PDB file of C-alpha atoms in Angstrom:
ATOM      1  CA  MET A  36     -20.819   1.379  17.555  1.00 84.00           C
ATOM      2  CA  THR A  37     -23.017   3.196  13.867  1.00 88.00           C
ATOM      3  CA  SER A  38     -25.729   4.215  16.843  1.00 88.00           C
ATOM      4  CA  ARG A  39     -23.327   5.947  19.128  1.00 89.00           C
ATOM      5  CA  LEU A  40     -21.707   7.801  15.899  1.00 89.00           C
ATOM      6  CA  GLN A  41     -25.212   8.789  14.939  1.00 91.00           C
ATOM      7  CA  GLN A  42     -25.649  10.235  18.927  1.00 92.00           C
ATOM      8  CA  SER A  43     -22.777  11.892  18.891  1.00 93.00           C
ATOM      9  CA  GLN A  44     -23.246  13.673  15.552  1.00 94.00           C
ATOM     10  CA  PRO A  45     -24.885  17.167  17.088  1.00 94.00           C
ATOM     11  CA  TYR A  46     -21.948  17.589  19.610  1.00 95.00           C
ATOM     12  CA  ALA A  47     -19.118  16.616  17.207  1.00 96.00           C
ATOM     13  CA  LEU A  48     -20.446  19.031  14.299  1.00 96.00           C
ATOM     14  CA  GLY A  49     -20.920  21.623  17.396  1.00 96.00           C
ATOM     15  CA  LEU A  50     -17.622  21.383  18.574  1.00 97.00           C
ATOM     16  CA  PHE A  51     -16.229  21.703  14.675  1.00 97.00           C
ATOM     17  CA  ARG A  52     -18.438  24.751  14.266  1.00 98.00           C
ATOM     18  CA  ILE A  53     -16.752  26.452  17.781  1.00 98.00           C
ATOM     19  CA  VAL A  54     -13.863  25.288  16.554  1.00 98.00           C
ATOM     20  CA  VAL A  55     -13.609  26.759  12.544  1.00 98.00           C
ATOM     21  CA  GLY A  56     -15.365  30.026  14.086  1.00 98.00           C
ATOM     22  CA  LEU A  57     -12.962  30.682  17.010  1.00 98.00           C
ATOM     23  CA  LEU A  58      -9.617  30.299  14.584  1.00 97.00           C
ATOM     24  CA  PHE A  59     -11.959  32.174  11.821  1.00 98.00           C
ATOM     25  CA  LEU A  60     -12.599  35.418  14.505  1.00 98.00           C
ATOM     26  CA  CYS A  61      -8.482  35.112  15.682  1.00 96.00           C
ATOM     27  CA  HIS A  62      -7.887  35.815  11.948  1.00 95.00           C
ATOM     28  CA  GLY A  63     -10.010  38.582  11.492  1.00 95.00           C
ATOM     29  CA  ALA A  64      -8.567  40.579  15.335  1.00 95.00           C
ATOM     30  CA  ALA A  65      -5.373  39.596  13.954  1.00 94.00           C
ATOM     31  CA  LYS A  66      -6.098  41.790  10.925  1.00 93.00           C
ATOM     32  CA  LEU A  67      -7.851  44.724  12.526  1.00 94.00           C
ATOM     33  CA  PHE A  68      -6.236  45.158  15.996  1.00 93.00           C
ATOM     34  CA  GLY A  69      -2.347  43.552  15.170  1.00 90.00           C
ATOM     35  CA  VAL A  70      -3.186  40.865  18.154  1.00 91.00           C
ATOM     36  CA  LEU A  71      -1.530  37.284  17.533  1.00 88.00           C
ATOM     37  CA  GLY A  72       0.811  38.125  15.307  1.00 88.00           C
ATOM     38  CA  GLY A  73      -0.941  40.839  13.537  1.00 87.00           C
ATOM     39  CA  ALA A  74      -1.582  41.261  10.182  1.00 85.00           C
ATOM     40  CA  ASN A  75       0.846  38.662   7.800  1.00 79.00           C
ATOM     41  CA  GLY A  76       2.301  38.110  11.486  1.00 80.00           C
ATOM     42  CA  SER A  77       4.413  41.676  11.372  1.00 84.00           C
ATOM     43  CA  GLY A  78       2.647  42.284  14.494  1.00 84.00           C
ATOM     44  CA  ALA A  79       0.232  45.225  12.084  1.00 87.00           C
ATOM     45  CA  THR A  80      -2.914  45.876  11.014  1.00 91.00           C
ATOM     46  CA  VAL A  81      -5.025  46.431   8.342  1.00 90.00           C
ATOM     47  CA  PRO A  82      -5.902  50.078   7.399  1.00 88.00           C
ATOM     48  CA  ALA A  83      -9.326  50.677   7.920  1.00 91.00           C
ATOM     49  CA  GLY A  84     -11.104  51.250   4.688  1.00 89.00           C
ATOM     50  CA  THR A  85      -9.187  49.495   2.505  1.00 89.00           C
ATOM     51  CA  TRP A  86     -10.674  47.250   0.108  1.00 90.00           C
ATOM     52  CA  PRO A  87     -10.491  44.094   0.031  1.00 91.00           C
ATOM     53  CA  PHE A  88      -8.369  43.412   3.428  1.00 92.00           C
ATOM     54  CA  TRP A  89      -9.930  45.238   5.496  1.00 95.00           C
ATOM     55  CA  TYR A  90     -13.886  44.154   5.058  1.00 96.00           C
ATOM     56  CA  ALA A  91     -12.467  40.538   4.748  1.00 96.00           C
ATOM     57  CA  ALA A  92     -11.674  41.233   8.195  1.00 96.00           C
ATOM     58  CA  VAL A  93     -14.857  42.668   9.889  1.00 97.00           C
ATOM     59  CA  ILE A  94     -16.418  39.336   7.792  1.00 98.00           C
ATOM     60  CA  GLU A  95     -13.631  37.258   9.530  1.00 97.00           C
ATOM     61  CA  LEU A  96     -13.854  38.664  12.992  1.00 98.00           C
ATOM     62  CA  VAL A  97     -17.850  38.993  13.259  1.00 98.00           C
ATOM     63  CA  GLY A  98     -18.731  36.099  10.937  1.00 98.00           C
ATOM     64  CA  GLY A  99     -16.296  34.264  13.432  1.00 98.00           C
ATOM     65  CA  ALA A 100     -18.049  35.165  16.404  1.00 98.00           C
ATOM     66  CA  LEU A 101     -21.549  34.748  15.034  1.00 98.00           C
ATOM     67  CA  ILE A 102     -20.806  31.014  13.835  1.00 98.00           C
ATOM     68  CA  LEU A 103     -18.447  30.518  17.435  1.00 98.00           C
ATOM     69  CA  VAL A 104     -21.530  30.904  19.648  1.00 97.00           C
ATOM     70  CA  GLY A 105     -24.354  29.795  16.985  1.00 97.00           C
ATOM     71  CA  LEU A 106     -25.949  32.472  16.537  1.00 97.00           C
ATOM     72  CA  GLY A 107     -27.641  33.362  12.660  1.00 96.00           C
ATOM     73  CA  THR A 108     -25.219  30.167  11.461  1.00 96.00           C
ATOM     74  CA  ARG A 109     -26.004  29.517   8.526  1.00 97.00           C
ATOM     75  CA  THR A 110     -26.446  33.007   7.454  1.00 97.00           C
ATOM     76  CA  ALA A 111     -22.635  34.172   8.151  1.00 98.00           C
ATOM     77  CA  ALA A 112     -21.523  30.838   7.477  1.00 98.00           C
ATOM     78  CA  PHE A 113     -22.566  31.753   3.766  1.00 98.00           C
ATOM     79  CA  VAL A 114     -20.946  35.382   3.866  1.00 98.00           C
ATOM     80  CA  SER A 115     -17.989  33.939   5.401  1.00 98.00           C
ATOM     81  CA  SER A 116     -17.651  31.515   3.034  1.00 98.00           C
ATOM     82  CA  GLY A 117     -18.206  33.380  -0.059  1.00 98.00           C
ATOM     83  CA  ALA A 118     -15.610  35.777   1.487  1.00 97.00           C
ATOM     84  CA  MET A 119     -12.807  33.081   1.556  1.00 97.00           C
ATOM     85  CA  ALA A 120     -13.840  31.779  -1.854  1.00 97.00           C
ATOM     86  CA  TYR A 121     -13.352  35.850  -3.332  1.00 97.00           C
ATOM     87  CA  ALA A 122      -9.965  35.707  -1.167  1.00 95.00           C
ATOM     88  CA  TYR A 123      -8.993  32.089  -2.513  1.00 96.00           C
ATOM     89  CA  PHE A 124     -10.150  33.111  -6.632  1.00 95.00           C
ATOM     90  CA  LYS A 125      -8.694  36.902  -5.925  1.00 95.00           C
ATOM     91  CA  MET A 126      -5.898  37.237  -4.181  1.00 93.00           C
ATOM     92  CA  HIS A 127      -4.474  33.918  -4.289  1.00 94.00           C
ATOM     93  CA  GLN A 128      -5.518  31.389  -7.564  1.00 92.00           C
ATOM     94  CA  PRO A 129      -4.057  33.868 -10.068  1.00 93.00           C
ATOM     95  CA  SER A 130      -0.588  33.403  -8.993  1.00 93.00           C
ATOM     96  CA  ALA A 131      -1.136  29.680  -9.217  1.00 93.00           C
ATOM     97  CA  LEU A 132      -3.337  26.856  -9.731  1.00 88.00           C
ATOM     98  CA  PHE A 133      -3.596  24.765  -6.718  1.00 91.00           C
ATOM     99  CA  PRO A 134      -3.675  26.286  -3.165  1.00 92.00           C
ATOM    100  CA  LEU A 135      -0.448  24.597  -2.530  1.00 91.00           C
ATOM    101  CA  GLN A 136       1.389  26.785  -5.121  1.00 94.00           C
ATOM    102  CA  ASN A 137      -0.736  30.151  -4.202  1.00 94.00           C
ATOM    103  CA  GLY A 138      -0.840  30.030   0.111  1.00 92.00           C
ATOM    104  CA  GLY A 139      -4.882  29.704  -0.612  1.00 94.00           C
ATOM    105  CA  GLU A 140      -4.614  26.776   1.793  1.00 96.00           C
ATOM    106  CA  THR A 141      -6.205  28.935   4.974  1.00 95.00           C
ATOM    107  CA  ALA A 142      -8.652  30.381   2.351  1.00 96.00           C
ATOM    108  CA  ALA A 143      -9.725  27.150   0.413  1.00 96.00           C
ATOM    109  CA  LEU A 144     -10.288  25.337   3.223  1.00 97.00           C
ATOM    110  CA  PHE A 145     -12.203  27.900   5.594  1.00 98.00           C
ATOM    111  CA  CYS A 146     -14.242  28.520   2.540  1.00 98.00           C
ATOM    112  CA  TRP A 147     -15.683  24.805   2.302  1.00 98.00           C
ATOM    113  CA  ALA A 148     -15.691  24.467   6.234  1.00 98.00           C
ATOM    114  CA  LEU A 149     -17.816  27.402   6.317  1.00 98.00           C
ATOM    115  CA  LEU A 150     -20.266  26.284   3.457  1.00 98.00           C
ATOM    116  CA  LEU A 151     -20.803  22.665   5.174  1.00 98.00           C
ATOM    117  CA  LEU A 152     -22.337  24.738   8.215  1.00 97.00           C
ATOM    118  CA  VAL A 153     -24.478  26.325   5.760  1.00 98.00           C
ATOM    119  CA  PHE A 154     -26.001  22.937   4.895  1.00 97.00           C
ATOM    120  CA  THR A 155     -26.041  21.330   7.948  1.00 96.00           C
ATOM    121  CA  GLY A 156     -26.627  24.237  10.010  1.00 94.00           C
ATOM    122  CA  PRO A 157     -24.812  24.759  14.408  1.00 95.00           C
ATOM    123  CA  GLY A 158     -25.726  21.100  15.418  1.00 93.00           C
ATOM    124  CA  ALA A 159     -25.620  21.001  19.568  1.00 93.00           C
ATOM    125  CA  LEU A 160     -24.342  23.864  21.698  1.00 92.00           C
ATOM    126  CA  ALA A 161     -25.682  26.705  19.642  1.00 95.00           C
ATOM    127  CA  LEU A 162     -27.036  29.789  20.798  1.00 93.00           C
ATOM    128  CA  ASP A 163     -29.563  29.352  17.706  1.00 87.00           C
ATOM    129  CA  ALA A 164     -31.032  26.148  19.186  1.00 80.00           C
ATOM    130  CA  LEU A 165     -31.779  28.038  22.394  1.00 80.00           C
ATOM    131  CA  PHE A 166     -33.724  30.768  21.280  1.00 78.00           C
ATOM    132  CA  ARG A 167     -35.850  27.983  19.085  1.00 75.00           C
ATOM    133  CA  SER A 168     -36.594  26.067  21.854  1.00 68.00           C
ATOM    134  CA  ARG A 169     -37.847  29.339  24.221  1.00 68.00           C
ATOM    135  CA  GLU A 170     -39.729  30.341  21.044  1.00 67.00           C
ATOM    136  CA  GLN A 171     -41.649  26.674  20.847  1.00 68.00           C
ATOM    137  CA  GLU A 172     -42.088  27.642  24.761  1.00 69.00           C
ATOM    138  CA  ALA A 173     -43.956  30.761  24.629  1.00 68.00           C
ATOM    139  CA  GLY A 174     -46.043  29.797  21.540  1.00 68.00           C
ATOM    140  CA  ARG A 175     -47.370  26.598  23.175  1.00 70.00           C
ATOM    141  CA  ALA A 176     -48.143  29.062  26.067  1.00 68.00           C
ATOM    142  CA  ARG A 177     -49.750  31.397  23.628  1.00 70.00           C
ATOM    143  CA  ALA A 178     -52.127  28.780  22.199  1.00 68.00           C
ATOM    144  CA  THR A 179     -52.786  26.883  25.847  1.00 68.00           C
ATOM    145  CA  VAL A 180     -54.136  30.592  26.549  1.00 69.00           C
ATOM    146  CA  ALA A 181     -55.992  30.846  23.539  1.00 69.00           C
ATOM    147  CA  ALA A 182     -57.613  27.680  23.677  1.00 65.00           C
TER     148      ALA A 182
END
């Protein structure tokens, strides 16, 4: 059973990345475009350029999209994880110590899930892997022509 789980690991990680990226993207889209309930469920949008809310929404939208498709996953996840750490410690933690008390569960979970992707990479079904394999094929072709 362990060997089957090991063989499935890249696909489970890829599915994890896709779900986390989609959820993160949805948070940004809600804040920027007022879809899916909008900012704070009010149907409203975050005013453009307001610190830190608008910038966080842009990071959520762009970072979520990149993570979803698996393009620049480690970098996008690193920046996004940092944004969620900032959100937790600056916006939530001052009101209470624990996430359950201060409403910061989402920020904390996104922070740690995204940080995990920094260390694991995108897993299977990522554009990073597609581009990497094309670069390797092109490199082999150049080496064959040069020889």
